[in-house]
mmCIF file of C-alpha atoms in Angstrom:
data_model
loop_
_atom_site.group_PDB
_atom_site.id
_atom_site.type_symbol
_atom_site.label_atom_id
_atom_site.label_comp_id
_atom_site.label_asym_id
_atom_site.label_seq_id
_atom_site.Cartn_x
_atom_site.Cartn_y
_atom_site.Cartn_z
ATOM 1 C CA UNK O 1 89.107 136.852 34.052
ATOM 2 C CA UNK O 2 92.246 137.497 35.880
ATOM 3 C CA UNK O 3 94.150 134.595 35.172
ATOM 4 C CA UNK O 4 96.281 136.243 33.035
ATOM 5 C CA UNK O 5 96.989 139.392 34.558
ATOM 6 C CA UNK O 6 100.225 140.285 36.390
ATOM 7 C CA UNK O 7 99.480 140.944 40.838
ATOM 8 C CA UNK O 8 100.776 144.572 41.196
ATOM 9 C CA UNK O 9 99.952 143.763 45.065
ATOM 10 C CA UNK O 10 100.462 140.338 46.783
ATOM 11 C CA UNK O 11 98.585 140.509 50.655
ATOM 12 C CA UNK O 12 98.649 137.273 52.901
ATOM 13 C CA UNK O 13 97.543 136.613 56.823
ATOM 14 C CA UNK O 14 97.695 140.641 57.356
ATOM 15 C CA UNK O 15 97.290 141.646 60.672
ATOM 16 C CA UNK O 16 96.885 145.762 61.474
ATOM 17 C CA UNK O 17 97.184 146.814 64.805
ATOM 18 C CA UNK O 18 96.585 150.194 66.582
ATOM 19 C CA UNK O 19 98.277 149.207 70.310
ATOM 20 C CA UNK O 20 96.232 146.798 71.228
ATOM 21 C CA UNK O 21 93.536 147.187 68.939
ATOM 22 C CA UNK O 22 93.330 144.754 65.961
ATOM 23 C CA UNK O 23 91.881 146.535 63.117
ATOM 24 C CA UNK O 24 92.336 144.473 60.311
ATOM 25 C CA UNK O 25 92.747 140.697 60.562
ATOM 26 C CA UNK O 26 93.532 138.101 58.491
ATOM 27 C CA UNK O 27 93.634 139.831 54.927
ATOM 28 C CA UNK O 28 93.940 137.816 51.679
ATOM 29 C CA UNK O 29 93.532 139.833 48.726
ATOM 30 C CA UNK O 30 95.403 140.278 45.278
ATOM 31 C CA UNK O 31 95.302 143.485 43.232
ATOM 32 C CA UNK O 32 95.559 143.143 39.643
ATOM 33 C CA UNK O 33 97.488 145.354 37.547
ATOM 34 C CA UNK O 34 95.328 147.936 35.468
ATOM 35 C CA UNK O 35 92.159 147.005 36.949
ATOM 36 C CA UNK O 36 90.063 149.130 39.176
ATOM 37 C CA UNK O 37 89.633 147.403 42.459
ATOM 38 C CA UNK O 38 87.103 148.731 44.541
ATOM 39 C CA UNK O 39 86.655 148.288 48.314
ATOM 40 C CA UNK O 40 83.310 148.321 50.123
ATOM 41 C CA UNK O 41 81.597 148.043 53.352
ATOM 42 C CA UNK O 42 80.634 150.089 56.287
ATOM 43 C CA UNK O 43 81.642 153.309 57.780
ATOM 44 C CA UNK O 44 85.124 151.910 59.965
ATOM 45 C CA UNK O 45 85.247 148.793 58.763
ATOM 46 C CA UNK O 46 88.931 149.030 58.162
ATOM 47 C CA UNK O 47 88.780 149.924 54.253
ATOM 48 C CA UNK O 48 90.837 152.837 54.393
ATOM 49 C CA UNK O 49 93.176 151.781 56.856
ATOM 50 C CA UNK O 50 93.791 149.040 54.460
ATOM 51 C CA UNK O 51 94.130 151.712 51.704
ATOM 52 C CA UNK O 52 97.088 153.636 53.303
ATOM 53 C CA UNK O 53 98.953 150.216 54.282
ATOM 54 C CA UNK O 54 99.644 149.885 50.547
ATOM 55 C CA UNK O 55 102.158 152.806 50.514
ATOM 56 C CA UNK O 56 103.134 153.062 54.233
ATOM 57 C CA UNK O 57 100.969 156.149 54.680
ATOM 58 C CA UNK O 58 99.602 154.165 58.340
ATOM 59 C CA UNK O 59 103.791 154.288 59.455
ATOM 60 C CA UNK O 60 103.212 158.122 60.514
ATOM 61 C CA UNK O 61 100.406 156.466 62.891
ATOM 62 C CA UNK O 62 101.391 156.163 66.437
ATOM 63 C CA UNK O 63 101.454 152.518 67.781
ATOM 64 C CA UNK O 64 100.431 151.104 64.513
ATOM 65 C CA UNK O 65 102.482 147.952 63.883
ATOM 66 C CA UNK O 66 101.585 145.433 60.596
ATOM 67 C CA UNK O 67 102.022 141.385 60.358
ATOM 68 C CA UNK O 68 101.495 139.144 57.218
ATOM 69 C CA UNK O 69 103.328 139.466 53.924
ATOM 70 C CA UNK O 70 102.425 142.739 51.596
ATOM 71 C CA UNK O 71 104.441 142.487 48.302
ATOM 72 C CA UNK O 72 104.594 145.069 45.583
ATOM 73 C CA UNK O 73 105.661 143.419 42.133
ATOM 74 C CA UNK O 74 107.320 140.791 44.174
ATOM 75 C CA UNK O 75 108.643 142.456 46.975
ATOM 76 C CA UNK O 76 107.977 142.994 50.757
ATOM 77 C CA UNK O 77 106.997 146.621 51.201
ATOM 78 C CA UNK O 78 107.724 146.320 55.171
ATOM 79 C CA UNK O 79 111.162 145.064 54.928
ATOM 80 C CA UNK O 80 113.767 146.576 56.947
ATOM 81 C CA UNK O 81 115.306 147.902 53.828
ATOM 82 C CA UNK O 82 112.350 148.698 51.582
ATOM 83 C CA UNK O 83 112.671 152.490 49.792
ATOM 84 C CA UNK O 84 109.616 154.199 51.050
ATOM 85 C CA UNK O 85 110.359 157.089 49.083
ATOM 86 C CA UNK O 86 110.488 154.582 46.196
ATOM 87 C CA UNK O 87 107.320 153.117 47.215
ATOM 88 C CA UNK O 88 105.555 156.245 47.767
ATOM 89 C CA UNK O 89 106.483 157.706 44.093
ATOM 90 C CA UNK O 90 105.330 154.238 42.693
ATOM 91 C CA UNK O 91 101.870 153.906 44.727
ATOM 92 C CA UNK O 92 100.969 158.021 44.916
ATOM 93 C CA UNK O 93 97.118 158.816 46.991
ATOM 94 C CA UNK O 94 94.179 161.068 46.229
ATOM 95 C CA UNK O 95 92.441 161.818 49.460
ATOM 96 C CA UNK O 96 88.563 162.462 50.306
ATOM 97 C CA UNK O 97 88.885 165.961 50.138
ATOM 98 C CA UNK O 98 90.810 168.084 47.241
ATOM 99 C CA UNK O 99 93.838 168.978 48.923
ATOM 100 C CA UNK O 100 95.966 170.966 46.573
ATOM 101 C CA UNK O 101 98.972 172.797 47.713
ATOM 102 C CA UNK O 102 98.186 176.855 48.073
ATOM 103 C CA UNK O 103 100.908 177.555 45.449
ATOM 104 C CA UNK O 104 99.736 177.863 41.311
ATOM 105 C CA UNK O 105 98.714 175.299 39.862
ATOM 106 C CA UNK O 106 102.105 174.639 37.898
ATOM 107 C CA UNK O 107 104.083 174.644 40.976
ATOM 108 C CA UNK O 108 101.379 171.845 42.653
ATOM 109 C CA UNK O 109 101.891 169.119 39.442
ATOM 110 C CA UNK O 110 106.166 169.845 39.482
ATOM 111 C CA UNK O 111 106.332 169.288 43.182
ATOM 112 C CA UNK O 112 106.904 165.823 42.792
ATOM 113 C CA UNK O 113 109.328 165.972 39.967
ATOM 114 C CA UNK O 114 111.102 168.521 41.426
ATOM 115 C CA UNK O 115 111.244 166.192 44.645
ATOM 116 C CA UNK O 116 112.647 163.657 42.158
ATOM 117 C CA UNK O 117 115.715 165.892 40.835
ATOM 118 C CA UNK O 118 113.601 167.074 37.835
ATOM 119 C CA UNK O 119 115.121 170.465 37.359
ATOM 120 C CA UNK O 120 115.271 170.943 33.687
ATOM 121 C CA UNK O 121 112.031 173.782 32.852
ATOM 122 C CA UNK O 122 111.047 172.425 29.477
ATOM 123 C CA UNK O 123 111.056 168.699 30.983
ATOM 124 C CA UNK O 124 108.947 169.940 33.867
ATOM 125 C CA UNK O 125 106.584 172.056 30.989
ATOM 126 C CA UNK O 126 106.060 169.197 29.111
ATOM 127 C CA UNK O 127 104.905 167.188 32.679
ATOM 128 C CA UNK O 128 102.465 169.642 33.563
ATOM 129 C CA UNK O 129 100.778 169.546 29.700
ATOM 130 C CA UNK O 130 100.942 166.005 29.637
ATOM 131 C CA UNK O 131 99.781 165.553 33.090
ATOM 132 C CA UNK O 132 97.194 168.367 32.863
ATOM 133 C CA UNK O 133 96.006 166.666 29.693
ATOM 134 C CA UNK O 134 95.412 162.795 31.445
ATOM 135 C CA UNK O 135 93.048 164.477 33.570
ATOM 136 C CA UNK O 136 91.128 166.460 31.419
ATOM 137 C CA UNK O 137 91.793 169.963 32.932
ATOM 138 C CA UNK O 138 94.585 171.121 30.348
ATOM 139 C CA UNK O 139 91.754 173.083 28.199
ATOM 140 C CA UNK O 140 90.167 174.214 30.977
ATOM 141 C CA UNK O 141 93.454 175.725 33.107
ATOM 142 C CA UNK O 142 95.864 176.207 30.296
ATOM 143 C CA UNK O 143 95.788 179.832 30.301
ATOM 144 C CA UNK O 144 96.313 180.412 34.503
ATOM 145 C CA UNK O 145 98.736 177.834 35.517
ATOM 146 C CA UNK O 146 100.443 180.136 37.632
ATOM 147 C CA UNK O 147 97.594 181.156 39.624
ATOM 148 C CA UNK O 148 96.527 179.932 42.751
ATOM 149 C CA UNK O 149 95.305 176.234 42.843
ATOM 150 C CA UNK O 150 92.639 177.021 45.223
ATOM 151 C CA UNK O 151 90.633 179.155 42.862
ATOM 152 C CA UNK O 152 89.451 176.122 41.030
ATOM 153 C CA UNK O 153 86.314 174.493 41.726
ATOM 154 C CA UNK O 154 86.274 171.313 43.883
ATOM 155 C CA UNK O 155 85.859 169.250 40.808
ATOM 156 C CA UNK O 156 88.593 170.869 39.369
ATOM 157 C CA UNK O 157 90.922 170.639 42.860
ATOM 158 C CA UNK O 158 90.405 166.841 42.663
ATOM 159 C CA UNK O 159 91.161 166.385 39.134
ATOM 160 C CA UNK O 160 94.502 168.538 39.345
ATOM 161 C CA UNK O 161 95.364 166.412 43.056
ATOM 162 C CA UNK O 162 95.119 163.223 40.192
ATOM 163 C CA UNK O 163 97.150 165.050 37.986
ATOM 164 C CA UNK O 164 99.843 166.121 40.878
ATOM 165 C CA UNK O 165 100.029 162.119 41.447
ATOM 166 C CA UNK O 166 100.728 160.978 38.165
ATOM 167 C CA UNK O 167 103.675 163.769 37.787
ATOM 168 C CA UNK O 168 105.895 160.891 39.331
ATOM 169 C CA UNK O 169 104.907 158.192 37.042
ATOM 170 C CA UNK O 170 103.174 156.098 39.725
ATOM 171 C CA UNK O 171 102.265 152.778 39.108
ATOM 172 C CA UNK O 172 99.271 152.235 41.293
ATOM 173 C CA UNK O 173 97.005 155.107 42.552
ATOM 174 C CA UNK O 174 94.883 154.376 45.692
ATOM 175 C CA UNK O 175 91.550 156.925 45.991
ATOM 176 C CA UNK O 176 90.276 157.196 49.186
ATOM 177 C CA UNK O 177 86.377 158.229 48.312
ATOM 178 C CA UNK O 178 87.769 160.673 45.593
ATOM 179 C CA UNK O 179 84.272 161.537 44.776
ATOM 180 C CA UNK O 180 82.837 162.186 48.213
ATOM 181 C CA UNK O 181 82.964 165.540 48.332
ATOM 182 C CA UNK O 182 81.723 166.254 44.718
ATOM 183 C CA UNK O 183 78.871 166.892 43.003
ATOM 184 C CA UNK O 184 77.316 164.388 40.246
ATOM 185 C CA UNK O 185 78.469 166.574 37.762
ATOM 186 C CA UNK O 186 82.000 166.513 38.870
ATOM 187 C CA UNK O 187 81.700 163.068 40.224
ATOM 188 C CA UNK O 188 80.706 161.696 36.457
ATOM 189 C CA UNK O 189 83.998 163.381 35.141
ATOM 190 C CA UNK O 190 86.113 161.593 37.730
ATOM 191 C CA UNK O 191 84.505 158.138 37.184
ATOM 192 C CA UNK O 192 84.860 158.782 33.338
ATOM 193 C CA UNK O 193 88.608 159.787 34.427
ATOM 194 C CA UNK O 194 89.153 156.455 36.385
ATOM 195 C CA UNK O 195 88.295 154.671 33.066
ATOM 196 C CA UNK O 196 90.522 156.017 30.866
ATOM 197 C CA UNK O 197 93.669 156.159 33.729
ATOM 198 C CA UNK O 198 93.146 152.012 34.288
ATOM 199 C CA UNK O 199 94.503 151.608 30.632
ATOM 200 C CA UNK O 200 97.968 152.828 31.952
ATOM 201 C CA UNK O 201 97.359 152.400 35.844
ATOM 202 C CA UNK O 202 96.352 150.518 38.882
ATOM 203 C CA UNK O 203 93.733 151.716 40.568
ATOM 204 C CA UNK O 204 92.614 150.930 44.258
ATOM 205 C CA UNK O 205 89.111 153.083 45.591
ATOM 206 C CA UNK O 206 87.686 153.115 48.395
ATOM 207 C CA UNK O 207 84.061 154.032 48.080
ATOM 208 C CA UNK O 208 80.917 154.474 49.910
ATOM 209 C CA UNK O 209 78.409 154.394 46.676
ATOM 210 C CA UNK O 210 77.935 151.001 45.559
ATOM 211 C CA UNK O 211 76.513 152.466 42.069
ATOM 212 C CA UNK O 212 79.780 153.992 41.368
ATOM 213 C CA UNK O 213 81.783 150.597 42.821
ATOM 214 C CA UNK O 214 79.335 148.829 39.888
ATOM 215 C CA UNK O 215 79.661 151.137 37.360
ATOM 216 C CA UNK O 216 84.000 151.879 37.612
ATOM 217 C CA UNK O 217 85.276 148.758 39.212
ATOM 218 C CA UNK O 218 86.859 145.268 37.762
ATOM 219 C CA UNK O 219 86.780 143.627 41.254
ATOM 220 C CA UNK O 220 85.363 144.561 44.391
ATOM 221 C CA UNK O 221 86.451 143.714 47.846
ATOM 222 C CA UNK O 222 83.708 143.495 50.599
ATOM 223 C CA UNK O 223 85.409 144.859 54.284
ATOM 224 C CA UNK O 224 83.340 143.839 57.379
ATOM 225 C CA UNK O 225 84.651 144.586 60.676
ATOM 226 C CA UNK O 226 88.323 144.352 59.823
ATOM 227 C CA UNK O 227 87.854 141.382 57.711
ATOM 228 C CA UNK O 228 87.983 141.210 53.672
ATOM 229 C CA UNK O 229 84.335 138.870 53.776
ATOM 230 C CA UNK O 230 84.369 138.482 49.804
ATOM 231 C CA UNK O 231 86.567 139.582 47.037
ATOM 232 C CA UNK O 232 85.523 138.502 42.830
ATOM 233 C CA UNK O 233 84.942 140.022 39.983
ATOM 234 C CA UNK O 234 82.617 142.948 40.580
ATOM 235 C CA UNK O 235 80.010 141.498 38.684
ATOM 236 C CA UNK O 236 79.505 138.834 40.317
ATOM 237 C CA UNK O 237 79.932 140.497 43.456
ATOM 238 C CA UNK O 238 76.372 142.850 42.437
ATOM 239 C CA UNK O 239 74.836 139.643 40.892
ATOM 240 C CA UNK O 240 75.816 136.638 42.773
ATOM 241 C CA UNK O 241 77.733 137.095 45.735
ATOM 242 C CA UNK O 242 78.823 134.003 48.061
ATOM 243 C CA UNK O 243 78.661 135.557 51.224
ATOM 244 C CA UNK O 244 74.916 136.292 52.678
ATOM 245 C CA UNK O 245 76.351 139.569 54.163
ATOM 246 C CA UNK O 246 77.824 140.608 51.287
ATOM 247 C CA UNK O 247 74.196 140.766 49.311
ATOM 248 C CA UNK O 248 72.437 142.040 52.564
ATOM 249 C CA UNK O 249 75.038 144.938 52.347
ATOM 250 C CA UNK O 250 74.497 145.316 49.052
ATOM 251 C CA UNK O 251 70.984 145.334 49.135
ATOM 252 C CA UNK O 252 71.015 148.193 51.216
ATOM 253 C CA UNK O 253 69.689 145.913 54.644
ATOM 254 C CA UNK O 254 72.891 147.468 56.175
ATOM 255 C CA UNK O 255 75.334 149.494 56.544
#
């Protein structure tokens, strides 16, 4: 299926290490660009420690140190030189938990612009419209962008953290169990969200619920103990995996 996609991410022989501790080890995997690729497994199994290694968010980590080749469109994101501000504008995050700024909502999605030497007020207007209106929300919020962020509902929170990342123009986004802390109702927007956003973007989630990795996902990626067991097309991941402990997992015998 993927034959003739572009790789927005390249990952051989990676190593993770927290001092001593290996926590991932020996990863192979390629991320195709506008596919959803989900990743799966147990609770600390290294899925989103993998996650934040895509944009560098594990360098703030104390005594974590990285081996094996990570390339983004072509390049090694751990060379001495690499931009990480470049990187980090290219691959943005949406965390577990909504975490909007406490500012308006206006000033949350120009943030990153603004970061960016945006400074021009109908540019950054036409961002938070256009931004507002990939996620959905624009109908909803038009009428109190400049009140506080935090008055939304949680639903709401996540969808406008989405809309915050793709301010910049991102390539990739990486979701670390966006839906976690949602209800179904809220949860079934964001999934419907993540299907319209992988005509223009890259997505990488990390989930828990293997219905929503079914339903949203292109590929899937099965983490065990630090180790990438199985990665395919998710269907035939749910159908007809290779790995015995990827269909025990699966089948809900554990985990």
């Amino acid at each position: 299926m993927n034959t003739m996609k572009k790789k927005a991410f390249e990952i051989r022989d990676m190593d993770l290490y927290y001092g001593n501790f290996q926590a991932l080890k020996q990863l192979n995997i390629d991320i195709y660009e506008k596919d959803v690729t989900a990743l799966i497994g147990p609770s600390g199994c290294g899925k989103s420690t993998f996650l934040r290694s895509l944009n560098r968010m594990n360098d703030l980590v104390k005594g974590c140190r990285i081996e094996g080749d990570i390339r983004f469109d072509g390049e090694d994101i751990y060379a001495k030189d690499y931009d990480i501000i470049t990187l980090r504008k290219n691959v943005g995050m949406v965390f577990q938990q909504p975490n909007p700024f406490p500012k308006s909502i206006y000033e949350n999605i120009v943030y990153g612009p603004k970061i960016h030497g945006v400074r021009d007020k109908k540019t950054l207007n036409e961002i938070v419209e256009r931004t507002l209106k990939e996620v959905g929300l624009w109908e909803e919020v038009h009428d109190r962008l400049h009140r506080s962020a935090l008055g939304l509902s949680g639903g709401q929170q996540q969808r406008l953290c989405i809309a915050r990342c793709l301010a910049v123009e991102p390539e990739v986004i990486l979701m670390d169990e966006p839906t976690s802390a949602l209800d179904p109702v809220a949860t079934s927007k964001i999934e419907a969200l993540i299907q319209e956003l992988k005509t223009k973007y890259t997505i990488v989630i990390v989930t828990h619920n293997m219905q929503q990795a079914a339903r949203i996902s292109d590929r899937t990626a099965f983490f065990l103990v630090g180790e990438i067991l199985e990665v395919d097309d998710t269907q035939k991941i749910f159908t007809n995996p290779a790995n015995k402990k990827t269909e025990e997992y699966i089948s809900g015998r554990f985990g």
